[in-house]
Amino acid sequence: MAPELLLDSNIRLWVVLPIVFITFLVGVIRHYVSILLQSDKKLTLEQVSDSQVLIRSRILRENGKYIPKQSFLMRKFYFNNQEDGFLKNTKRKVVPPSPMTDPSMLTDMMKGNVTNVLPMILIGGWINWTFSGFVTTKVPFPLTLRFKPMLQQGIELLSLDASWVSSASWYFLNVFGLRSMYSLILGQDNGADQSRIMQEQMSGAAIAMPADTNKAFKAEWEALELTDHQWALEGVEEELMSRELDLDGMFSKELPTGIF
Amino acid sequence: VNVLIIVFTEMRDKLRKWREDNHRNSEQIVDVGEELINEHASKLGDDIWIIYEQVMIAALDCSRDDLAWTCLQELKKQFPGSQRVKRLAGMRLEALEKYEDASKQYDSILQDDPTNTAARKRKISILKAQGKSAEAIRELNEYLEQFVGDQEAWHELSELYINEHDYGKAAFCLEELMMTNPHNHLYCEQYAEVKYTQGGLENLELSRKYFAQALKLNNGNMRALFGLYMSASHIAASPKVNATVKKANVKYAAWATNQINRAYQVTKTNQLPVEELLLRSS
């Protein structure tokens, strides 16, 4: 239904490709800058210790069936005992690090903003200003009219299909689209990965949550209470002797010695 | 020239394989590594630093303090203030038996970073090297209270306890290891051996079960097979068991004997006297 517009091929050469390059290079630069500005996350001894205790309790629940019943009960008692069980009685001082009061979190946020949001805004604005007044590309799916003011920033045509977008929207498309390229070139977990960082910010104090060890302890305590001991070695001899041992290759070859 | 390049890459790859597999073949590492460092340093690029570390530890094992010193100097120049390098310096002091200085070195690492496990473990090995096993056990216990997940440490502690003949506690450590590595037949077998040494009917039964488990996990574990045979025969020979248990254990022992026979059939005939001796002693 929409009229097929034929775009000047110059647009392709001088607008589409430069925006791709610019986005990509800015991403790479962001990655290296974020490495330079990285601050060391120092864990306290208590945090390390607690995380390991939680792992041990979980292993006890999952693999407790490989040790004798007595040993399992001994450990369960150690963790869950009414009077002095570790999980029951250890209370950690939980200070939820709110972004405003905790200085290191504040600087981290600032750095995050500076490296990611600021360049995006600046460059987005610059592209909008430079490459304005014409249509850049067409998105392959039809869009409603409501998208027009958003995606067609500088083009004042009322009758133009909303699928035709301006260069600013092409820029934003690139920012998200080049994510997989970054993984290919910079390796996983790179600093140029915009959307991942925004996801982290959205899960907000998710990084601060491990500080809530009390809740973690309580959850482990409940789970451990419910666990029973099903000894995996009940019928092990019968299982073993149901068939002959596989003794192929034993004593048949010399052990290798020497350097090469 | 081509031949030299091939030899160089082979040497570097060998070193990397030994590094990744955690081999302790120190003499070989010193031979290969020394040549690599002296002749081909420029071609190694950034690999050279980790090779320096690997060769240094091997040199300490072989009492090559000259080589260790050069490696340490290079690492210190490149990474001043690094805790990893400080730990290597401490290890060199340990090798020279300057335990006081080594201990101070590790203490300074721990001051900067209390969570540094490597330094704490080195301090414990100093105690072990000095023969202070009771203190070493105590320190290791404290370490494990903080770092419950350190499997290397649990294994070391079990070894220390075995040396002190404290088999109950050694069994506890091995249980931790069995839980974290349920498919490792060696831990099952070691646990079974400790239980067997503890003695007593219940422990013998447990040991037989764990020998069987080790065999189930690895059919080729000869020690476990012999252990199964010995524990089953001991239970069968004990006066306290009832008839059914005795019968079952005799059956287990017979099965084990069969398997042992089968295993040794492929070897040469001069193995036979040993085998007969073992079977006759039951």
Coordinates of C-alpha atoms in Angstrom, one line a residue:
Chain A
M1 CA 0.0 0.0 0.0
A2 CA 2.7 2.4 0.8
P3 CA 4.5 3.9 -2.1
E4 CA 7.9 2.4 -2.7
L5 CA 10.4 5.2 -2.3
L6 CA 13.6 4.9 -4.1
L7 CA 16.4 6.2 -2.0
D8 CA 19.5 7.9 -3.3
S9 CA 22.3 5.4 -3.2
N10 CA 24.4 8.1 -1.8
I11 CA 22.4 7.8 1.3
R12 CA 23.6 4.2 1.6
L13 CA 27.2 5.2 1.1
W14 CA 27.4 8.3 3.2
V15 CA 24.9 7.7 5.9
V16 CA 24.1 4.1 6.6
L17 CA 27.7 2.8 6.5
P18 CA 29.3 5.7 8.5
I19 CA 26.7 5.3 11.3
V20 CA 27.6 1.6 11.5
F21 CA 31.3 2.4 11.7
I22 CA 30.8 5.1 14.2
T23 CA 28.7 3.0 16.5
F24 CA 31.1 0.1 16.3
L25 CA 34.2 2.2 17.0
V26 CA 32.5 4.0 19.9
G27 CA 31.6 0.7 21.3
V28 CA 35.1 -0.6 21.1
I29 CA 36.4 2.6 22.7
R30 CA 33.8 2.3 25.5
H31 CA 35.0 -1.2 26.2
Y32 CA 38.6 -0.2 26.7
V33 CA 37.7 2.8 28.7
S34 CA 35.6 0.7 31.0
I35 CA 38.5 -1.6 31.5
L36 CA 40.7 1.4 32.5
L37 CA 38.1 2.7 34.9
Q38 CA 37.3 -0.6 36.5
S39 CA 37.5 -0.6 40.3
D40 CA 38.4 -3.7 42.2
K41 CA 35.5 -5.4 43.9
K42 CA 36.9 -6.4 47.3
L43 CA 35.1 -9.1 49.1
T44 CA 35.3 -9.4 52.8
L45 CA 36.5 -12.6 54.4
E46 CA 33.0 -13.0 55.9
Q47 CA 31.3 -12.9 52.5
V48 CA 33.6 -15.4 51.0
S49 CA 33.3 -17.7 54.0
D50 CA 29.5 -17.4 54.0
S51 CA 29.2 -18.2 50.3
Q52 CA 31.2 -21.3 50.8
V53 CA 29.1 -22.4 53.7
L54 CA 26.0 -22.1 51.6
I55 CA 27.6 -24.1 48.9
R56 CA 28.6 -26.8 51.4
S57 CA 25.1 -27.0 52.8
R58 CA 23.7 -27.3 49.3
I59 CA 26.2 -30.1 48.5
L60 CA 25.1 -31.8 51.7
R61 CA 21.6 -31.8 50.5
E62 CA 22.4 -33.0 47.0
N63 CA 25.1 -35.5 47.6
G64 CA 24.5 -36.5 51.2
K65 CA 23.4 -39.8 50.0
Y66 CA 27.0 -40.9 49.2
I67 CA 28.1 -40.7 52.8
P68 CA 27.0 -42.9 55.7
K69 CA 23.8 -42.1 57.4
Q70 CA 25.5 -41.2 60.6
S71 CA 27.8 -38.7 59.0
F72 CA 24.9 -37.1 57.2
L73 CA 22.9 -36.7 60.4
M74 CA 25.9 -35.3 62.2
R75 CA 26.3 -32.6 59.5
K76 CA 22.6 -31.9 59.4
F77 CA 22.6 -31.5 63.1
Y78 CA 25.6 -29.1 62.9
F79 CA 23.7 -26.9 60.5
N80 CA 20.2 -27.0 61.7
N81 CA 20.3 -27.7 65.4
Q82 CA 17.8 -25.7 67.5
E83 CA 20.3 -24.3 70.0
D84 CA 23.5 -23.8 68.1
G85 CA 23.0 -24.8 64.5
F86 CA 25.0 -22.6 62.2
L87 CA 22.3 -21.8 59.7
K88 CA 19.8 -21.2 62.5
N89 CA 21.8 -19.0 64.7
T90 CA 24.2 -17.0 62.6
K91 CA 22.9 -13.5 62.0
R92 CA 24.9 -11.3 59.8
K93 CA 24.8 -7.6 60.0
V94 CA 23.0 -6.7 56.8
V95 CA 23.5 -3.2 55.6
P96 CA 21.6 -2.8 52.3
P97 CA 23.9 -0.6 50.3
S98 CA 21.7 2.1 49.0
P99 CA 23.2 4.0 46.1
M100 CA 23.0 7.3 47.8
T101 CA 24.8 6.5 51.0
D102 CA 27.4 4.0 50.0
P103 CA 30.2 6.0 48.4
S104 CA 31.8 3.2 46.4
M105 CA 28.4 2.3 44.8
L106 CA 27.9 5.9 44.0
T107 CA 31.2 6.2 42.1
D108 CA 30.5 2.9 40.3
M109 CA 27.1 4.3 39.2
M110 CA 28.7 7.5 38.0
K111 CA 31.3 5.6 36.0
G112 CA 28.7 3.4 34.5
N113 CA 26.7 6.4 33.5
V114 CA 29.6 8.3 32.1
T115 CA 30.9 5.4 30.0
N116 CA 27.6 4.3 28.7
V117 CA 24.7 6.6 28.8
L118 CA 26.5 9.9 28.1
P119 CA 28.2 8.9 24.9
M120 CA 25.0 7.3 23.6
I121 CA 23.1 10.6 24.2
L122 CA 25.9 12.7 22.8
I123 CA 26.4 10.7 19.7
G124 CA 22.7 10.2 19.2
G125 CA 22.2 13.9 19.3
W126 CA 25.1 14.6 17.0
I127 CA 23.9 12.1 14.4
N128 CA 20.4 13.5 14.6
W129 CA 21.7 17.0 13.9
T130 CA 24.2 16.0 11.2
F131 CA 22.1 13.5 9.3
S132 CA 18.8 15.1 9.5
G133 CA 16.1 16.0 7.0
F134 CA 16.1 12.7 5.1
V135 CA 15.0 9.2 5.4
T136 CA 17.7 6.7 6.0
T137 CA 16.2 3.3 5.8
K138 CA 13.0 1.2 6.0
V139 CA 12.3 -1.3 8.7
P140 CA 11.1 -4.5 7.2
F141 CA 7.9 -4.7 9.3
P142 CA 5.0 -2.3 9.3
L143 CA 4.7 0.1 12.1
T144 CA 1.8 2.1 13.4
L145 CA 1.5 5.8 13.1
R146 CA 2.3 6.3 16.7
F147 CA 5.9 5.5 16.0
K148 CA 6.2 8.4 13.6
P149 CA 7.3 11.2 15.8
M150 CA 9.8 8.9 17.6
L151 CA 11.4 7.3 14.5
Q152 CA 11.2 10.1 12.1
Q153 CA 12.8 12.9 14.0
G154 CA 13.5 15.6 11.6
I155 CA 11.2 14.6 8.7
E156 CA 8.0 16.6 8.6
L157 CA 6.0 14.5 6.2
L158 CA 2.6 13.5 7.5
S159 CA 1.9 11.0 4.8
L160 CA 5.1 9.1 5.1
D161 CA 4.8 5.5 6.2
A162 CA 6.0 4.9 9.7
S163 CA 8.3 2.2 8.4
W164 CA 10.7 4.8 7.0
V165 CA 13.0 5.9 9.7
S166 CA 15.6 8.5 10.2
S167 CA 19.2 8.2 10.9
A168 CA 18.8 8.6 14.7
S169 CA 16.7 5.4 14.8
W170 CA 19.2 3.7 12.6
Y171 CA 21.9 4.6 15.1
F172 CA 19.9 3.1 18.0
L173 CA 19.2 0.0 16.0
N174 CA 23.0 -0.3 15.5
V175 CA 23.7 0.1 19.2
F176 CA 21.7 -2.9 20.1
G177 CA 22.4 -4.9 17.0
L178 CA 26.1 -4.8 17.2
R179 CA 26.1 -6.5 20.5
S180 CA 26.8 -9.9 19.0
M181 CA 29.6 -8.4 16.9
Y182 CA 31.2 -7.1 20.1
S183 CA 31.0 -10.6 21.7
L184 CA 32.8 -12.0 18.6
I185 CA 35.6 -9.5 18.6
L186 CA 36.0 -8.5 22.2
G187 CA 35.1 -11.8 23.8
Q188 CA 32.3 -12.3 26.3
D189 CA 31.6 -9.9 29.1
N190 CA 32.9 -6.8 27.3
G191 CA 32.3 -3.3 28.4
A192 CA 30.7 -2.2 25.2
D193 CA 27.6 -4.4 25.7
Q194 CA 25.0 -1.7 26.2
S195 CA 21.9 -3.7 26.7
R196 CA 23.6 -6.1 29.2
I197 CA 24.6 -3.1 31.3
M198 CA 21.1 -1.6 31.2
Q199 CA 19.7 -5.0 32.3
E200 CA 22.1 -5.0 35.2
Q201 CA 20.9 -1.5 36.2
M202 CA 17.4 -2.7 36.0
S203 CA 17.9 -5.6 38.2
G204 CA 19.1 -2.8 40.3
A205 CA 20.3 -3.8 43.7
A206 CA 20.6 -7.4 42.5
I207 CA 24.3 -7.2 43.1
A208 CA 23.7 -5.9 46.6
M209 CA 21.4 -8.8 47.3
P210 CA 24.1 -11.3 48.3
A211 CA 24.5 -9.1 51.3
D212 CA 21.2 -10.5 52.4
T213 CA 22.8 -13.7 53.7
N214 CA 20.3 -14.0 56.4
K215 CA 17.6 -14.8 53.9
A216 CA 19.9 -17.2 52.2
F217 CA 20.7 -19.0 55.5
K218 CA 17.0 -19.3 56.3
A219 CA 16.3 -20.8 52.9
E220 CA 19.1 -23.3 53.3
W221 CA 17.9 -24.2 56.7
E222 CA 14.4 -24.9 55.5
A223 CA 15.7 -27.0 52.5
L224 CA 18.0 -29.0 54.7
E225 CA 15.2 -29.7 57.3
L226 CA 13.3 -31.3 54.5
T227 CA 16.2 -33.5 53.2
D228 CA 16.3 -37.1 54.1
H229 CA 19.1 -39.5 53.8
Q230 CA 18.7 -42.2 51.1
W231 CA 21.9 -44.0 51.1
A232 CA 23.1 -44.6 47.6
L233 CA 25.2 -47.6 48.7
E234 CA 22.4 -49.8 49.9
G235 CA 22.7 -52.5 47.2
V236 CA 26.0 -51.6 45.8
E237 CA 27.5 -55.1 46.2
E238 CA 24.7 -56.7 44.3
E239 CA 24.8 -54.1 41.6
L240 CA 28.6 -54.5 41.3
M241 CA 28.5 -58.3 41.2
S242 CA 25.6 -58.6 38.8
R243 CA 28.2 -58.6 36.0
E244 CA 31.9 -59.3 35.5
L245 CA 34.3 -56.4 35.9
D246 CA 35.5 -54.7 32.7
L247 CA 39.2 -55.5 32.9
D248 CA 40.2 -54.7 29.4
G249 CA 43.5 -53.1 28.9
M250 CA 44.8 -53.7 32.4
F251 CA 48.5 -54.6 32.7
S252 CA 48.7 -54.6 28.9
K253 CA 50.8 -51.6 28.1
E254 CA 54.1 -50.1 29.3
L255 CA 53.8 -46.8 31.2
P256 CA 55.2 -43.9 29.1
T257 CA 58.4 -42.4 30.3
G258 CA 60.8 -39.7 29.0
I259 CA 60.2 -36.2 27.9
F260 CA 59.1 -36.4 24.3
Chain B
V1 CA 65.9 -23.0 11.0
N2 CA 62.6 -24.7 10.5
V3 CA 63.5 -27.6 12.7
L4 CA 64.4 -25.2 15.5
I5 CA 61.1 -23.5 15.3
I6 CA 59.3 -26.8 15.4
V7 CA 61.2 -27.8 18.5
F8 CA 60.4 -24.5 20.1
T9 CA 56.6 -24.8 19.7
E10 CA 56.7 -28.3 20.9
M11 CA 58.6 -27.3 24.1
R12 CA 56.1 -24.5 24.7
D13 CA 53.1 -26.8 24.2
K14 CA 54.6 -29.4 26.5
L15 CA 55.0 -26.8 29.2
R16 CA 51.5 -25.6 28.7
K17 CA 50.1 -29.2 28.9
W18 CA 52.1 -29.8 32.1
R19 CA 50.8 -26.6 33.5
E20 CA 47.2 -27.3 32.8
D21 CA 47.4 -30.9 34.0
N22 CA 49.2 -29.8 37.2
H23 CA 52.1 -32.2 36.7
R24 CA 54.9 -32.0 39.2
N25 CA 57.6 -33.4 36.9
S26 CA 60.0 -30.7 38.1
E27 CA 63.2 -31.9 36.5
Q28 CA 61.7 -32.1 33.1
I29 CA 60.1 -28.7 33.5
V30 CA 63.5 -27.2 34.5
D31 CA 65.2 -28.7 31.5
V32 CA 62.7 -27.6 29.0
G33 CA 61.9 -24.3 30.7
E34 CA 65.5 -23.2 31.1
E35 CA 66.3 -23.8 27.5
L36 CA 63.1 -22.0 26.5
I37 CA 63.9 -19.0 28.6
N38 CA 67.5 -18.7 27.6
E39 CA 67.2 -19.4 23.9
H40 CA 63.7 -18.4 22.9
A41 CA 62.7 -15.6 25.2
S42 CA 61.8 -13.2 22.5
K43 CA 59.5 -15.6 20.7
L44 CA 57.4 -16.4 23.7
G45 CA 55.7 -13.0 24.0
D46 CA 53.4 -12.7 27.0
D47 CA 53.5 -16.4 27.7
I48 CA 56.9 -15.9 29.2
W49 CA 55.6 -14.6 32.5
I50 CA 53.6 -17.7 33.3
I51 CA 56.5 -19.9 32.2
Y52 CA 58.7 -18.0 34.6
E53 CA 56.4 -18.9 37.4
Q54 CA 56.1 -22.5 36.3
V55 CA 59.9 -22.9 35.9
M56 CA 60.6 -21.1 39.2
I57 CA 58.5 -23.5 41.2
A58 CA 60.1 -26.5 39.4
A59 CA 63.5 -25.0 40.1
L60 CA 62.7 -24.7 43.8
D61 CA 61.8 -28.4 43.7
C62 CA 65.2 -29.3 42.2
S63 CA 67.2 -27.0 44.5
R64 CA 68.2 -24.8 41.5
D65 CA 68.2 -21.5 43.4
D66 CA 70.2 -19.7 40.7
L67 CA 67.4 -20.4 38.2
A68 CA 64.7 -19.6 40.7
W69 CA 66.4 -16.3 41.5
T70 CA 66.6 -15.2 37.9
C71 CA 62.9 -16.0 37.3
L72 CA 61.9 -14.2 40.5
Q73 CA 63.8 -11.1 39.5
E74 CA 62.2 -11.0 36.1
L75 CA 58.8 -11.4 37.6
K76 CA 59.5 -8.7 40.2
K77 CA 60.6 -6.3 37.5
Q78 CA 57.4 -6.9 35.4
F79 CA 54.9 -7.0 38.2
P80 CA 56.1 -5.0 41.2
G81 CA 53.8 -5.2 44.1
S82 CA 52.0 -8.2 42.9
Q83 CA 50.8 -10.6 45.6
R84 CA 51.3 -13.6 43.3
V85 CA 55.0 -12.7 43.0
K86 CA 55.2 -12.1 46.7
R87 CA 54.0 -15.6 47.3
L88 CA 56.7 -16.9 44.9
A89 CA 59.3 -15.0 46.9
G90 CA 58.0 -16.6 50.0
M91 CA 58.2 -20.0 48.5
R92 CA 61.8 -19.4 47.6
L93 CA 62.5 -18.5 51.2
E94 CA 60.8 -21.7 52.2
A95 CA 62.9 -23.7 49.9
L96 CA 66.0 -22.2 51.5
E97 CA 64.6 -23.2 54.9
K98 CA 64.4 -19.5 56.0
Y99 CA 61.0 -20.2 57.6
E100 CA 60.8 -17.0 59.7
D101 CA 61.4 -14.8 56.7
A102 CA 58.9 -16.7 54.6
S103 CA 56.3 -16.5 57.3
K104 CA 56.8 -12.7 57.5
Q105 CA 56.4 -12.5 53.8
Y106 CA 53.1 -14.3 53.9
D107 CA 51.9 -12.2 56.8
S108 CA 52.4 -9.1 54.7
I109 CA 50.3 -10.6 51.9
L110 CA 47.6 -11.4 54.3
Q111 CA 47.6 -7.9 55.8
D112 CA 46.8 -6.5 52.3
D113 CA 44.3 -9.1 51.5
P114 CA 42.8 -11.2 54.2
T115 CA 41.0 -13.4 51.7
N116 CA 44.2 -14.6 50.1
T117 CA 44.1 -18.4 50.4
A118 CA 47.4 -19.1 48.8
A119 CA 49.4 -17.3 51.5
R120 CA 47.5 -19.0 54.3
K121 CA 48.1 -22.4 52.8
R122 CA 51.8 -21.7 52.4
K123 CA 52.0 -20.8 56.1
I124 CA 50.5 -24.1 57.0
S125 CA 53.0 -26.0 54.8
I126 CA 55.8 -24.2 56.6
L127 CA 54.5 -25.7 59.8
K128 CA 54.3 -29.1 58.1
A129 CA 57.8 -28.8 56.8
Q130 CA 59.1 -27.9 60.3
G131 CA 57.5 -31.1 61.5
K132 CA 55.0 -29.3 63.8
S133 CA 52.1 -31.4 62.7
A134 CA 49.8 -30.7 65.7
E135 CA 50.1 -27.0 65.0
A136 CA 49.7 -27.5 61.3
I137 CA 46.5 -29.5 62.0
R138 CA 45.2 -26.7 64.2
E139 CA 45.9 -24.0 61.7
L140 CA 44.4 -26.0 58.9
N141 CA 41.3 -26.6 60.9
E142 CA 41.0 -22.8 61.4
Y143 CA 41.6 -22.2 57.7
L144 CA 38.9 -24.7 56.8
E145 CA 36.4 -23.1 59.2
Q146 CA 36.7 -20.0 57.0
F147 CA 37.0 -21.7 53.6
V148 CA 34.8 -24.7 53.8
G149 CA 34.9 -25.3 50.1
D150 CA 38.6 -25.8 49.7
Q151 CA 39.0 -29.4 48.6
E152 CA 42.7 -29.4 48.4
A153 CA 42.8 -28.4 52.0
W154 CA 40.4 -31.1 53.1
H155 CA 42.6 -33.7 51.4
E156 CA 45.7 -32.3 53.1
L157 CA 44.0 -32.4 56.4
S158 CA 42.9 -36.0 55.9
E159 CA 46.5 -36.9 55.1
L160 CA 47.7 -35.1 58.3
Y161 CA 45.2 -36.9 60.4
I162 CA 46.1 -40.3 58.9
N163 CA 49.7 -39.6 59.8
E164 CA 48.6 -38.9 63.4
H165 CA 46.5 -42.1 63.3
D166 CA 43.4 -40.1 64.0
Y167 CA 41.3 -42.1 61.6
G168 CA 37.9 -40.8 62.7
K169 CA 38.7 -37.3 61.8
A170 CA 40.4 -38.4 58.6
A171 CA 37.2 -40.2 57.6
F172 CA 35.3 -36.9 58.2
C173 CA 37.5 -35.0 55.8
L174 CA 37.2 -37.8 53.2
E175 CA 33.4 -37.7 53.6
E176 CA 33.6 -34.0 52.6
L177 CA 35.6 -34.9 49.5
M178 CA 33.2 -37.7 48.6
M179 CA 30.3 -35.4 48.8
T180 CA 31.8 -32.8 46.5
N181 CA 33.2 -35.4 44.1
P182 CA 30.7 -38.3 44.2
H183 CA 32.2 -39.8 41.0
N184 CA 35.8 -39.9 42.1
H185 CA 36.6 -43.5 42.8
L186 CA 39.9 -42.7 44.6
Y187 CA 38.2 -40.8 47.4
C188 CA 35.8 -43.7 47.9
E189 CA 38.7 -46.1 48.0
Q190 CA 40.7 -44.0 50.4
Y191 CA 37.7 -43.7 52.7
A192 CA 37.2 -47.4 52.6
E193 CA 40.8 -47.9 53.5
V194 CA 40.5 -45.6 56.5
K195 CA 37.4 -47.4 57.7
Y196 CA 39.2 -50.7 57.3
T197 CA 42.1 -49.5 59.4
Q198 CA 39.7 -48.3 62.1
G199 CA 38.4 -51.8 62.4
G200 CA 35.4 -53.1 64.2
L201 CA 32.5 -54.8 62.5
E202 CA 30.5 -51.8 61.5
N203 CA 33.5 -50.1 60.0
L204 CA 34.4 -53.2 58.1
E205 CA 31.0 -53.3 56.6
L206 CA 31.2 -49.7 55.6
S207 CA 34.6 -50.3 54.1
R208 CA 33.4 -53.2 52.1
K209 CA 30.6 -51.1 50.8
Y210 CA 32.8 -48.2 49.8
F211 CA 35.3 -50.6 48.2
A212 CA 32.4 -51.9 46.1
Q213 CA 31.4 -48.3 45.3
A214 CA 34.9 -47.5 44.1
L215 CA 34.9 -50.6 41.9
K216 CA 31.6 -49.6 40.5
L217 CA 32.9 -46.2 39.6
N218 CA 36.1 -47.7 38.1
N219 CA 36.3 -51.3 37.3
G220 CA 40.0 -51.2 37.1
N221 CA 40.8 -50.1 40.6
M222 CA 42.8 -53.1 41.8
R223 CA 43.3 -51.8 45.3
A224 CA 39.6 -51.6 45.7
L225 CA 39.2 -55.1 44.5
F226 CA 41.8 -56.4 46.9
G227 CA 40.2 -54.3 49.6
L228 CA 36.8 -55.7 48.9
Y229 CA 38.2 -59.2 49.2
M230 CA 40.0 -58.5 52.4
S231 CA 37.1 -56.7 54.1
A232 CA 34.6 -59.4 53.0
S233 CA 36.9 -62.2 54.3
H234 CA 37.5 -60.5 57.6
I235 CA 33.8 -60.1 58.2
A236 CA 33.1 -63.7 57.2
A237 CA 35.9 -64.8 59.6
S238 CA 34.6 -62.8 62.5
P239 CA 32.9 -64.8 65.2
K240 CA 30.2 -62.1 65.9
V241 CA 28.3 -62.4 62.6
N242 CA 25.3 -64.5 62.0
A243 CA 25.0 -67.1 59.3
T244 CA 23.3 -65.1 56.6
V245 CA 25.9 -62.3 56.8
K246 CA 28.7 -64.8 56.9
K247 CA 27.3 -66.5 53.8
A248 CA 26.9 -63.2 51.9
N249 CA 30.4 -62.1 52.7
V250 CA 31.9 -65.5 51.7
K251 CA 30.1 -65.0 48.4
Y252 CA 31.5 -61.5 48.0
A253 CA 35.0 -62.7 48.8
A254 CA 34.7 -65.6 46.2
W255 CA 33.5 -63.2 43.6
A256 CA 36.5 -60.9 44.3
T257 CA 38.9 -63.8 44.0
N258 CA 37.4 -64.6 40.7
Q259 CA 37.9 -61.1 39.4
I260 CA 41.4 -61.0 40.7
N261 CA 42.3 -64.2 38.9
R262 CA 40.8 -62.9 35.7
A263 CA 42.7 -59.7 35.9
Y264 CA 46.1 -61.3 36.5
Q265 CA 45.6 -63.9 33.8
V266 CA 46.8 -61.5 31.1
T267 CA 50.2 -61.0 32.9
K268 CA 53.2 -63.1 32.7
T269 CA 53.6 -66.3 34.7
N270 CA 56.0 -64.8 37.2
Q271 CA 53.1 -63.0 38.8
L272 CA 51.6 -66.2 39.9
P273 CA 53.5 -66.8 43.1
V274 CA 52.5 -63.4 44.5
E275 CA 48.9 -64.1 43.7
E276 CA 48.9 -67.5 45.3
L277 CA 50.6 -66.1 48.4
L278 CA 47.8 -63.5 48.8
L279 CA 45.0 -66.0 48.4
R280 CA 46.6 -68.5 50.7
S281 CA 46.8 -65.9 53.5
S282 CA 43.0 -65.6 53.7

